[in-house]
Tab-separated table of C-alpha atoms and ligand atoms in Angstrom:
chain	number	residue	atom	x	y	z
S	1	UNK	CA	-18.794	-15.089	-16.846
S	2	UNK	CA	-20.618	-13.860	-13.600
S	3	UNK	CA	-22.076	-10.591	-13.484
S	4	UNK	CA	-22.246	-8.099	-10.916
S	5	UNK	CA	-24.975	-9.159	-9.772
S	6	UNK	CA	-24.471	-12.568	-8.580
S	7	UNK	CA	-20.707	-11.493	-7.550
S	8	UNK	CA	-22.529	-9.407	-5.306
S	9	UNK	CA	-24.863	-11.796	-3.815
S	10	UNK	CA	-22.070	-14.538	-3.570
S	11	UNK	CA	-19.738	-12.255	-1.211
S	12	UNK	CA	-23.133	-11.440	1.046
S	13	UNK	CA	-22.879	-13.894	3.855
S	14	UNK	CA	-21.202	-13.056	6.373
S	15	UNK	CA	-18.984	-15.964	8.247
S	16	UNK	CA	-20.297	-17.011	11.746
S	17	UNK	CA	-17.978	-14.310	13.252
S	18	UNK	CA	-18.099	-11.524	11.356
S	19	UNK	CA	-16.306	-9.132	13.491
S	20	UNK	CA	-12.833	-12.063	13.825
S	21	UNK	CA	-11.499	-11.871	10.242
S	22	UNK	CA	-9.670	-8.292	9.519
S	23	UNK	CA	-10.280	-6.463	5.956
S	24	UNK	CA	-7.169	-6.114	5.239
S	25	UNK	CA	-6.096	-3.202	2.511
S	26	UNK	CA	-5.998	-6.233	-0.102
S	27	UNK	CA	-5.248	-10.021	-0.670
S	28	UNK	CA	-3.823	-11.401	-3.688
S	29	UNK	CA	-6.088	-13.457	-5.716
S	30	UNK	CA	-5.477	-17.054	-5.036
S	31	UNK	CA	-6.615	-19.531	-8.066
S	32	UNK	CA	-7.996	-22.649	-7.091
S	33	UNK	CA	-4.935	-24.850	-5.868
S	34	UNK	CA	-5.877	-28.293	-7.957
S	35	UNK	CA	-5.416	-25.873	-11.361
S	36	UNK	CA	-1.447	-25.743	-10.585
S	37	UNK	CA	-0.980	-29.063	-9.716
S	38	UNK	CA	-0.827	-29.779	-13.711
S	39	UNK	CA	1.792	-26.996	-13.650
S	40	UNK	CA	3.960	-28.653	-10.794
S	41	UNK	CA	3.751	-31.576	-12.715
S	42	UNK	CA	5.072	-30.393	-15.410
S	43	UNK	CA	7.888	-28.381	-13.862
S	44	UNK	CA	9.373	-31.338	-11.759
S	45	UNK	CA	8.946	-33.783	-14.728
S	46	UNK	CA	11.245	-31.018	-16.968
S	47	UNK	CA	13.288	-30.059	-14.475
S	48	UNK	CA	13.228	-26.797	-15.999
S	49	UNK	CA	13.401	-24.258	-12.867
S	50	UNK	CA	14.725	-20.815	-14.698
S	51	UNK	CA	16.508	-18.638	-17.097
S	52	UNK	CA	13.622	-18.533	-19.604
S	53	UNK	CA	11.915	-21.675	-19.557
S	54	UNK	CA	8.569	-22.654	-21.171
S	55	UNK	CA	6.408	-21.492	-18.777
S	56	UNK	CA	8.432	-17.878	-18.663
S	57	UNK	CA	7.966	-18.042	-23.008
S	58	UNK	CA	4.543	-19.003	-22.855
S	59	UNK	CA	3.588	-15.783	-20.630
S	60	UNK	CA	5.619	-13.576	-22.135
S	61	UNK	CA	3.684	-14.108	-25.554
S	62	UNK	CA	0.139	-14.643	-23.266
S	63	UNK	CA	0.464	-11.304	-21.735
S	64	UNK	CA	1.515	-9.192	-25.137
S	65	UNK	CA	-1.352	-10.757	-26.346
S	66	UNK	CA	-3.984	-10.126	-23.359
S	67	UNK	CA	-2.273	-6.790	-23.059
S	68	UNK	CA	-2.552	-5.728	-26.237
S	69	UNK	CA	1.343	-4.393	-26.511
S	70	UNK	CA	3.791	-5.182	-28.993
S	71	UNK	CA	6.443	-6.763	-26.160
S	72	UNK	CA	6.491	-8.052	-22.380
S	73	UNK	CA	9.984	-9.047	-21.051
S	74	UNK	CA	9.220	-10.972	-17.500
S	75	UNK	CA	10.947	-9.448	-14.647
S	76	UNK	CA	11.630	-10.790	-11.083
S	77	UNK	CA	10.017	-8.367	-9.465
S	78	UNK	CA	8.219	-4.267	-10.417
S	79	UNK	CA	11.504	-2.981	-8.853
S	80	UNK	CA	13.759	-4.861	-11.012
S	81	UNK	CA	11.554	-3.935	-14.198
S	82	UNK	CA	12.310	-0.373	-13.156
S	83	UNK	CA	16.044	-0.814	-13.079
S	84	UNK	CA	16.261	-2.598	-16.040
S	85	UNK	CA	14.157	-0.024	-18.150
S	86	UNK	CA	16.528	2.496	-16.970
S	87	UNK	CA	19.811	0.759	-17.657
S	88	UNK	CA	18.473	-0.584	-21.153
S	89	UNK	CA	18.424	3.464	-22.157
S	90	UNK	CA	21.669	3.700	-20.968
S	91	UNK	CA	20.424	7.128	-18.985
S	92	UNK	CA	22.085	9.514	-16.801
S	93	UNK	CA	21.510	13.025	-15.118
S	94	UNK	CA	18.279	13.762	-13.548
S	95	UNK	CA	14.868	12.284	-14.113
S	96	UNK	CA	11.711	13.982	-13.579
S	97	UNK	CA	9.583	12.105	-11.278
S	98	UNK	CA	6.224	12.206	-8.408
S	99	UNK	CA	6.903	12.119	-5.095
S	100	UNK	CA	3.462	10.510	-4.708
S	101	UNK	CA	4.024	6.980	-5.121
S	102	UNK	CA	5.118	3.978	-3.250
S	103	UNK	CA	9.564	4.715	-2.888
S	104	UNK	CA	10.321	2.112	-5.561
S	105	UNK	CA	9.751	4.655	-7.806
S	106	UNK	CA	12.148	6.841	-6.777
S	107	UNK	CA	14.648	4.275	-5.733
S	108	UNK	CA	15.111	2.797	-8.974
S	109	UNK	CA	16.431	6.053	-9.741
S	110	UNK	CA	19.061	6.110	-7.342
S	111	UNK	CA	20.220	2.978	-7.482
S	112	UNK	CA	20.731	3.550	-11.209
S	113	UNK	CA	22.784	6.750	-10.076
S	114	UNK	CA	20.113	8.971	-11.538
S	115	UNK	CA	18.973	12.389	-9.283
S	116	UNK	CA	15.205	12.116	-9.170
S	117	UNK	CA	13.855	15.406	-9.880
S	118	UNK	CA	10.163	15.490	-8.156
S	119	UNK	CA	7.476	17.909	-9.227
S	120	UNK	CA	3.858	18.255	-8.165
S	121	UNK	CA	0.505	16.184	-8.927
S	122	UNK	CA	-2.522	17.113	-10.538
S	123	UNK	CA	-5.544	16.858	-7.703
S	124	UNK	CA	-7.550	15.328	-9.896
S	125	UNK	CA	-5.932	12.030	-10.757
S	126	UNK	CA	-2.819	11.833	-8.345
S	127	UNK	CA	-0.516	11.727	-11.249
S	128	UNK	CA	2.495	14.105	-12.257
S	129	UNK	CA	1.316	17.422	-13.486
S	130	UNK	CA	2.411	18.163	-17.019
S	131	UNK	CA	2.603	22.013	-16.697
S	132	UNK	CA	5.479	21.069	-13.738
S	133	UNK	CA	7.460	18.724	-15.435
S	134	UNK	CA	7.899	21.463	-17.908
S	135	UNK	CA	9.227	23.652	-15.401
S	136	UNK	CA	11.185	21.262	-13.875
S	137	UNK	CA	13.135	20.376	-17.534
S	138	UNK	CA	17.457	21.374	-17.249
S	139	UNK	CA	20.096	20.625	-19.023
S	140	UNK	CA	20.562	17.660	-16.746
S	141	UNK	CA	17.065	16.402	-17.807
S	142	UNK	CA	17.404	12.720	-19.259
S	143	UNK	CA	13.723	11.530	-18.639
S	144	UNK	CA	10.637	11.496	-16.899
S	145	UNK	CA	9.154	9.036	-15.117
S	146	UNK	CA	5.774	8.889	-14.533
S	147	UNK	CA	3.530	6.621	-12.378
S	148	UNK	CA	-0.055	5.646	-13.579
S	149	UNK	CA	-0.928	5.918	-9.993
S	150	UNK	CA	-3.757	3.640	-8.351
S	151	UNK	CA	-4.202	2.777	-11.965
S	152	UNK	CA	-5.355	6.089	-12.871
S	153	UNK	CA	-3.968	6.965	-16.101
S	154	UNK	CA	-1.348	9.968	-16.590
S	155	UNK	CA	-1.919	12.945	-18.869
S	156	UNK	CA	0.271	11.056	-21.396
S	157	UNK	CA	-0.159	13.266	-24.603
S	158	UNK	CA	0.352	16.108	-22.583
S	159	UNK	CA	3.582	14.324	-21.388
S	160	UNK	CA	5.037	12.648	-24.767
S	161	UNK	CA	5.012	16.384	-26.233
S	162	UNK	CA	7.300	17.487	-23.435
S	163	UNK	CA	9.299	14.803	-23.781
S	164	UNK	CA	9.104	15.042	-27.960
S	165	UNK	CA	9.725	18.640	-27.331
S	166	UNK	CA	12.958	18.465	-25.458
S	167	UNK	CA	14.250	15.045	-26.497
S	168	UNK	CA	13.219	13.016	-23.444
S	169	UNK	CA	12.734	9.444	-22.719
S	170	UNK	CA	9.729	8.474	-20.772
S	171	UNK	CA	9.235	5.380	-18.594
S	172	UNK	CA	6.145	5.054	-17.215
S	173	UNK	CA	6.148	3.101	-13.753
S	174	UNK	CA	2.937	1.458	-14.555
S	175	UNK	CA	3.333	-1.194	-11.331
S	176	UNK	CA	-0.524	-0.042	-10.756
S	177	UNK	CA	-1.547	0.040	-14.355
S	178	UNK	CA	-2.410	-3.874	-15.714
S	179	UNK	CA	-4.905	-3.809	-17.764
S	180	UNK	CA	-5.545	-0.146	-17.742
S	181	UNK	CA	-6.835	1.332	-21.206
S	182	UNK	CA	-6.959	5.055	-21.822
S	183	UNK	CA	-9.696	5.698	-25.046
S	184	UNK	CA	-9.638	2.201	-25.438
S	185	UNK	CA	-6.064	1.837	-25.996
S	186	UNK	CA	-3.878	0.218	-23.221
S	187	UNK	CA	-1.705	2.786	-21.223
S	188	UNK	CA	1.215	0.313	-21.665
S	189	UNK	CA	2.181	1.305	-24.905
S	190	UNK	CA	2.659	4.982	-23.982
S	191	UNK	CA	5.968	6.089	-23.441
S	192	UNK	CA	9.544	4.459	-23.921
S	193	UNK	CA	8.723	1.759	-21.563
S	194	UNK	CA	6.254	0.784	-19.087
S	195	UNK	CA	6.918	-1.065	-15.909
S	196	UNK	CA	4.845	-3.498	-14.589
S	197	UNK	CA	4.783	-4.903	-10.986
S	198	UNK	CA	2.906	-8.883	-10.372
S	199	UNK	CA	3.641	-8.529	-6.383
S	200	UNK	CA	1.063	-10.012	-4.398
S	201	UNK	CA	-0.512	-6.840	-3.742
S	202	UNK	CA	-1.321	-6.061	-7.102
S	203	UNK	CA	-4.352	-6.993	-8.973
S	204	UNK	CA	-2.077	-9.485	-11.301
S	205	UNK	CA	0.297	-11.411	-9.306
S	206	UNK	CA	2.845	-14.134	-9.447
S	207	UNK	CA	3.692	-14.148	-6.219
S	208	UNK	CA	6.619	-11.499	-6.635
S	209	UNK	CA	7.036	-10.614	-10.656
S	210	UNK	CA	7.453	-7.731	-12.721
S	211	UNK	CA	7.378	-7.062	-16.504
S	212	UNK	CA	8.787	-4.315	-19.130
S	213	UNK	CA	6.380	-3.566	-21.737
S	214	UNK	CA	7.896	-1.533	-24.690
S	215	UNK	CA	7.095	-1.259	-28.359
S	216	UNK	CA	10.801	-1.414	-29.439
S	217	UNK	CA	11.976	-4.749	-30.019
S	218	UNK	CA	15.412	-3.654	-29.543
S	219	UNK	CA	15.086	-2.984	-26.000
S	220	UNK	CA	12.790	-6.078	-25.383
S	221	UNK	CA	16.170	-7.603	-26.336
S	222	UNK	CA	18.641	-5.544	-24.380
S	223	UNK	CA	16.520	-6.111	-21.301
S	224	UNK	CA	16.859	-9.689	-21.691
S	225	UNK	CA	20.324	-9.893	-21.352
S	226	UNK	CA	20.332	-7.200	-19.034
S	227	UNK	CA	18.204	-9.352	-16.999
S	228	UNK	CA	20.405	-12.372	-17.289
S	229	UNK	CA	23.794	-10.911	-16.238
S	230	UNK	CA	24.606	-9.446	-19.716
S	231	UNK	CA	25.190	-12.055	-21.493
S	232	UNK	CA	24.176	-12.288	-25.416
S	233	UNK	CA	25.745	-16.395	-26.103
S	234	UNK	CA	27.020	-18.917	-23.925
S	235	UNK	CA	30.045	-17.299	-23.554
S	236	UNK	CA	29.547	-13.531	-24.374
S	237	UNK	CA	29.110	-10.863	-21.907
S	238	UNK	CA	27.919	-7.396	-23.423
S	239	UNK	CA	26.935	-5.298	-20.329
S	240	UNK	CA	27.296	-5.552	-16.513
S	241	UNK	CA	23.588	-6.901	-16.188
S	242	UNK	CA	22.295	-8.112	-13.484
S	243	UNK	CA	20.309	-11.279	-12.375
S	244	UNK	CA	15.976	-10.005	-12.877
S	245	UNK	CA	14.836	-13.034	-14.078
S	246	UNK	CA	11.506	-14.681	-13.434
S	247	UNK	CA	11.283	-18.309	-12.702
S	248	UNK	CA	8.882	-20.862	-14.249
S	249	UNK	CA	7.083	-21.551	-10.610
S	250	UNK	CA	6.007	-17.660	-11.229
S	251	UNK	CA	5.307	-18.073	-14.898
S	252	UNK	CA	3.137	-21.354	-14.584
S	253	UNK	CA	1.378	-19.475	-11.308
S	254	UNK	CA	0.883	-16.061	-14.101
S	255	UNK	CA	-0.053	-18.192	-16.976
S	256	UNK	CA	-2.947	-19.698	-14.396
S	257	UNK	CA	-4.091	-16.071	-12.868
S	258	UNK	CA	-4.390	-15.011	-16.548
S	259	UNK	CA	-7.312	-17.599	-16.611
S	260	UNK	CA	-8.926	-15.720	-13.872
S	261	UNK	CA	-8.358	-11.866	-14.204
S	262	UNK	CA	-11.073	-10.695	-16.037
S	263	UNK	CA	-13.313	-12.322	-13.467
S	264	UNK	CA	-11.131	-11.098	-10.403
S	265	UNK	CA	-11.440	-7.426	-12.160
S	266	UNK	CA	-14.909	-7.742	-12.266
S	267	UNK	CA	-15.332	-8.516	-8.794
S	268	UNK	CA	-13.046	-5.404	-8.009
S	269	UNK	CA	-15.824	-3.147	-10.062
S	270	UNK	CA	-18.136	-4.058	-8.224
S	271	UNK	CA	-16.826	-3.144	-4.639
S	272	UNK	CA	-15.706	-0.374	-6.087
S	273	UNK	CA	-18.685	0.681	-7.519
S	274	UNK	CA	-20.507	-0.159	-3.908
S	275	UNK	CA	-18.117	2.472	-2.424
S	276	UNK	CA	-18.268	5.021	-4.736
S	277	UNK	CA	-22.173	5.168	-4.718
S	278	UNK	CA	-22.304	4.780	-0.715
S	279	UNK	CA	-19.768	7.854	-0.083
S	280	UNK	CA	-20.036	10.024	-3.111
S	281	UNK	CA	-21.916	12.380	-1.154
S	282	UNK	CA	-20.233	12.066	2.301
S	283	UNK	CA	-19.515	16.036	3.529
S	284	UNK	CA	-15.728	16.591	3.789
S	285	UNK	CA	-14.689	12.719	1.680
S	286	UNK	CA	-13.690	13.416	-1.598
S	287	UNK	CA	-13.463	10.970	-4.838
S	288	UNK	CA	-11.152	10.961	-7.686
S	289	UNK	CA	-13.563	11.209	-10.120
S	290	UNK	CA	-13.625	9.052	-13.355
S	291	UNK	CA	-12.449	10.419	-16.506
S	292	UNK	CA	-13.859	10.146	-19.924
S	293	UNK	CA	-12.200	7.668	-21.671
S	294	UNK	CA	-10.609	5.645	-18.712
S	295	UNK	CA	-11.069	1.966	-18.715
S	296	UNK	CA	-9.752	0.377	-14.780
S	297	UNK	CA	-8.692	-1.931	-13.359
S	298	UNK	CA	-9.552	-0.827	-9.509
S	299	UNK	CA	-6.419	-1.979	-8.000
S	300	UNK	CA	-6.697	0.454	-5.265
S	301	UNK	CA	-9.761	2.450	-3.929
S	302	UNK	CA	-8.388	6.135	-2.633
S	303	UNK	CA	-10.514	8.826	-0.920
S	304	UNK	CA	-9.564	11.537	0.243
S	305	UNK	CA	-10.466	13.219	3.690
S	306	UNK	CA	-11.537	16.945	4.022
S	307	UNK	CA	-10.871	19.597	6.223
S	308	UNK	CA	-14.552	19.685	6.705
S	309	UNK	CA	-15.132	16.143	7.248
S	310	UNK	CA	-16.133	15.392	11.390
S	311	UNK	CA	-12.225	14.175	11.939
S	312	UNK	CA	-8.852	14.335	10.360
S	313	UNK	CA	-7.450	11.105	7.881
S	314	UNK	CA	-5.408	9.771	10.677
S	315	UNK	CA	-8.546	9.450	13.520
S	316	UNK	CA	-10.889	7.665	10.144
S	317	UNK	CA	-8.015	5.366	9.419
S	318	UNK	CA	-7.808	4.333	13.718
S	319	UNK	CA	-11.537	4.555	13.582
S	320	UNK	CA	-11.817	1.858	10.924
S	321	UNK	CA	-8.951	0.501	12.586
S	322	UNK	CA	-10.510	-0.264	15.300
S	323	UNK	CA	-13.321	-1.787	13.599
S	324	UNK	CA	-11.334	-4.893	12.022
S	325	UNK	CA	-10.636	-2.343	8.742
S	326	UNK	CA	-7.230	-2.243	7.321
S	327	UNK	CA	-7.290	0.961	5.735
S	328	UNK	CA	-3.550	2.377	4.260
S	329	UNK	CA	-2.677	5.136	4.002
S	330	UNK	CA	-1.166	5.122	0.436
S	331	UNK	CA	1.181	7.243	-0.406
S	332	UNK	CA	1.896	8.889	3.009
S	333	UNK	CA	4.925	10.204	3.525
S	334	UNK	CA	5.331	11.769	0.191
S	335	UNK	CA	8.660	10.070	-1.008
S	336	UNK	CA	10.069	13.698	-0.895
S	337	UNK	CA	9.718	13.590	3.287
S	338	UNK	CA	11.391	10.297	3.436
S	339	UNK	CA	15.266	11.011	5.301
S	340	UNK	CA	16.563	9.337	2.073
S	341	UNK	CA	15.537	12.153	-0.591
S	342	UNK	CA	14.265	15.015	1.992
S	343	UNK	CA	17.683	16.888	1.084
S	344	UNK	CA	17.024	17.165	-2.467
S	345	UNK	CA	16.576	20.440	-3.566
S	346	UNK	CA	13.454	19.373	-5.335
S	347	UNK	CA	12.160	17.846	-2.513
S	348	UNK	CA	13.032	21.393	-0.566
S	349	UNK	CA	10.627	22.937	-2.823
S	350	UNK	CA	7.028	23.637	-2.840
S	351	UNK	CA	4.677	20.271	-3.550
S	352	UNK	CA	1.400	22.192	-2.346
S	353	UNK	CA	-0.993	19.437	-4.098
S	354	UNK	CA	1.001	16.012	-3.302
S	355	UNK	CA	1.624	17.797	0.496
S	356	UNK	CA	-2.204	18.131	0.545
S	357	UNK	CA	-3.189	14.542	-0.476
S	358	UNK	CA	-0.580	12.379	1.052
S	359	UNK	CA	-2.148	14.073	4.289
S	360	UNK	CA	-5.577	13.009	3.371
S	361	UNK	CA	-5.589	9.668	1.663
S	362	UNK	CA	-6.726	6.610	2.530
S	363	UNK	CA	-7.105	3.944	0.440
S	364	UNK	CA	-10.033	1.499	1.587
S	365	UNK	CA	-10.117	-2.178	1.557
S	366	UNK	CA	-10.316	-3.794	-2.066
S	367	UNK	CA	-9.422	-7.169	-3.334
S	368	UNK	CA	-12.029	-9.653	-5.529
S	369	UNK	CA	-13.127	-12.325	-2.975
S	370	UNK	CA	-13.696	-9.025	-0.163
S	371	UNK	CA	-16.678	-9.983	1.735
S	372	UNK	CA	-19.359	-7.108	1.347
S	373	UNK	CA	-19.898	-6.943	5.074
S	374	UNK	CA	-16.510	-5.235	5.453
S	375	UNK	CA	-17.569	-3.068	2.838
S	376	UNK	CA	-20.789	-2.090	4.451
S	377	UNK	CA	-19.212	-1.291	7.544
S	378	UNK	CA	-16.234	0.190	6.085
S	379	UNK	CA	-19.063	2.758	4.645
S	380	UNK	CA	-21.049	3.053	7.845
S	381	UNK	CA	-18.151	4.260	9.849
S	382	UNK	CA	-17.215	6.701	7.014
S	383	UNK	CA	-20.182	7.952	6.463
S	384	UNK	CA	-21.249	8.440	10.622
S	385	UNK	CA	-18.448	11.232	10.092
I	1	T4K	N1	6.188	1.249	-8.224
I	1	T4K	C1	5.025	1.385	-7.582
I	1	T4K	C2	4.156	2.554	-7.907
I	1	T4K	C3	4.628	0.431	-6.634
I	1	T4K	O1	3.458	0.568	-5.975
I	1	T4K	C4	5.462	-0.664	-6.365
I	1	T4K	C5	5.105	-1.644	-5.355
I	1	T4K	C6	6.676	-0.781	-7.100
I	1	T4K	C7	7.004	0.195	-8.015
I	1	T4K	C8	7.628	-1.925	-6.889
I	1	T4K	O2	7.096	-3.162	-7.335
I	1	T4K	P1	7.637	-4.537	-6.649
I	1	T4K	O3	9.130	-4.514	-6.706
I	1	T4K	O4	7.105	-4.584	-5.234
I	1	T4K	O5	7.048	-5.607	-7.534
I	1	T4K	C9	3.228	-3.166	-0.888
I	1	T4K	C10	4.036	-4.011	-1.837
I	1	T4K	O6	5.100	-4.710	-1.210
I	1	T4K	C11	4.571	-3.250	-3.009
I	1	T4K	O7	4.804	-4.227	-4.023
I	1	T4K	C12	3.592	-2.240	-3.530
I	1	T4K	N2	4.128	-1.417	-4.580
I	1	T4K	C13	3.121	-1.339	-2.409
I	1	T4K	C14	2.127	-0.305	-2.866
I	1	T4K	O8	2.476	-2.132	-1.443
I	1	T4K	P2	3.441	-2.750	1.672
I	1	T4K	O9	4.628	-2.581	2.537
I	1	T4K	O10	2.316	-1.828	1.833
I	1	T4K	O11	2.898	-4.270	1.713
I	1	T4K	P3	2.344	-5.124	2.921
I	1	T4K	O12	3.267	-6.291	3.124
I	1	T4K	O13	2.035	-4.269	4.082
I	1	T4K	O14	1.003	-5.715	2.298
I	1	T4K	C15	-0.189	-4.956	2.204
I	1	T4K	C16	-1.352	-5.859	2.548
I	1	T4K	O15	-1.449	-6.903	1.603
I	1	T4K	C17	-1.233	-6.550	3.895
I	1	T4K	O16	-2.029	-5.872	4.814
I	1	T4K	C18	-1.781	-7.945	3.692
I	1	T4K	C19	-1.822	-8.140	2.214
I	1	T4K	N3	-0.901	-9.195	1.769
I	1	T4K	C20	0.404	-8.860	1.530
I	1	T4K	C21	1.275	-9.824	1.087
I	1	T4K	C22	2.724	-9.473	0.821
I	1	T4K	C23	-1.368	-10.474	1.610
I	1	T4K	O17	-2.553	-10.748	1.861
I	1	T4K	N4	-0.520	-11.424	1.147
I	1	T4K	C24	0.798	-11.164	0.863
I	1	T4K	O18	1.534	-12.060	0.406
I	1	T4K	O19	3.991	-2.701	0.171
């Protein structure tokens, strides 16, 4: 395996035109093409395109395994992981939820006829703030659903004795969280269920692809026939399910990225690590800082811009902008100032902390193959304030 050091000196040179080529907020990790040609192969000599074909099997057990959780069930997509999780509990009511996340979150709950109920954030991971969940609980209250968000992981003892306490489900929307481990344990077995997204974006992908983690094996199996139109035989329909499968083009391209993650992680430590040192001490930029115990997988590098810094968020992000850096602004709007939820009375309410940072994020460039001249200038412009 290559070590930081020589991932470091490999991304160095600059092409002949630096300045041509964008950074943009992330690329998806691309294996090398000639390792999926034995996969095509394969695929058009079985004719074997879908509905849980060897490919799909094989990843389902490679990822519990990799994972370290008791059961994966491949979805088509993060989304449809979400919406699956939630019909498999058969929920209703409200659900307890952050409105600082990307507005799959929260749409899963709609479209699953469920009131999202949103609450503030803790300022020092991003992530729903136990004490206001607890606040937020009614007689309506069905579950909580929290988002490991940029990977960071959620307060989740804190949350499972709320949710023990009043008889809660929790499904974690973990789309940010492969790989994560939390005191050495992964984050994917906290909770009910965990969603997982493999879009592009994220630092697994298979092309679009999703995944519900859970330790019961009785939902691994409702969500499979939840995920293939309900049925449970050839000619037995048990639930109005939908169609959330993955196909074996995915699979085979998952089962190949598996090959490479632990190397494409490491490459993401190390940029991240670059940034961290080069603008810890920045006047007016802010870090989340590291907690004890959390293992990442640095899917997404936030900072956060200070009153006190020389400009507001928006003038760094044109700034960099201008420079050929595609920095984004995730999560900005808060899902709660979005025309679809903004009438909520939850949304109405006060969200001081997830007001504050969805004004001053900005998440920077980060993706394994990054060249580190984007980086450096990504921190030169930061840091000339
Ligand atoms: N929950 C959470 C917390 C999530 O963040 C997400 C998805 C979900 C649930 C739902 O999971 P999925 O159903 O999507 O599996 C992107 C993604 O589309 C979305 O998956 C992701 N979160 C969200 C945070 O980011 P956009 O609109 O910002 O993506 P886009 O197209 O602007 O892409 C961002 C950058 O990535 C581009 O500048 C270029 C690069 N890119 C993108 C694609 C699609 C590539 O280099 N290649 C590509 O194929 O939403």
């Amino acid at each position: 395996m290559a070590t930081n050091a020589t991932i470091v000196a490999s991304l160095d040179t600059p092409p002949p035109n630096p300045g041509s080529e964008p950074a943009l907020v992330t690329r998806p990790y691309m294996p090398p093409l000639d390792a999926f040609r034995p996969y095509l192969e394969a695929i058009w000599e079985s004719r074997w395109l879908t509905n849980s074909g060897p490919f799909h099997q094989q990843l389902e057990t490679a990822l519990a395994s990799y994972l370290d959780v008791e059961h994966v069930a491949l979805t088509s997509n993060g989304t449809t992981a979400l919406l699956l999780a939630l019909q498999a509990f058969g929920l209703g009511g409200e659900v307890i939820t952050t409105p600082f996340s990307f507005v799959a979150t929260a749409h899963a709950l709609r479209l699953s006829n469920l009131r999202p109920v949103f609450v503030d954030i803790d300022p020092a991971t991003g992530n729903l703030d136990p004490a206001a969940i607890e606040r937020a609980i009614s007689p309506r209250t069905s579950a909580i659903m929290p988002v490991h968000c940029f990977g960071h992981p959620c307060e989740v003892d804190a949350i499972a004795k709320v949710a023990d306490t009043y008889g809660l489900k929790v499904i974690y929307d973990a789309a940010h969280a492969f790989a994560v481990r939390l005191h050495g344990e992964s984050v994917l077995r906290q909770g009910d269920a965990a969603a997982l997204s493999f879009h592009a974006t994220k630092v697994f992908n298979t092309f679009e692809g999703g995944a519900v983690v859970t330790n019961d094996p009785g939902i691994k199996r409702r969500i499979e026939r939840l995920r293939n139109f309900g049925f449970a035989g050839e000619l037995t329909v048990v639930a109005a399910g939908m169609n959330g499968k993955m196909n074996e083009l995915q699979a085979a391209f998952g089962l190949l990225q598996l090959d490479h993650i632990d190397h494409a992680i490491a490459q993401r430590a190390a940029i991240s690590a670059r940034y961290r040192e080069a603008l810890a001490d920045v006047e007016g930029i802010s870090l989340f800082a590291t907690q004890p115990g959390w293992q990442l997988n640095h899917s997404y590098f936030p900072l956060l811009v200070q009153e006190s810094y020389g400009c507001d968020r928006d003038s760094l992000w044109q700034r960099l902008q201008a420079a050929g850096i595609f920095a984004r602004r995730y999560f900005y709007p808060l899902i709660s100032d979005t025309p679809v939820y903004r009438d909520l009375p939850s949304a109405r309410a006060d969200l001081p902390v997830a007001r504050r940072i969805a004004r001053q994020v900005l998440c920077l460039p980060l993706f394994p193959d990054l060249p580190r001249f984007h980086v450096e200038r990504a921190i030169d412009i930061i840091r000339s304030g």
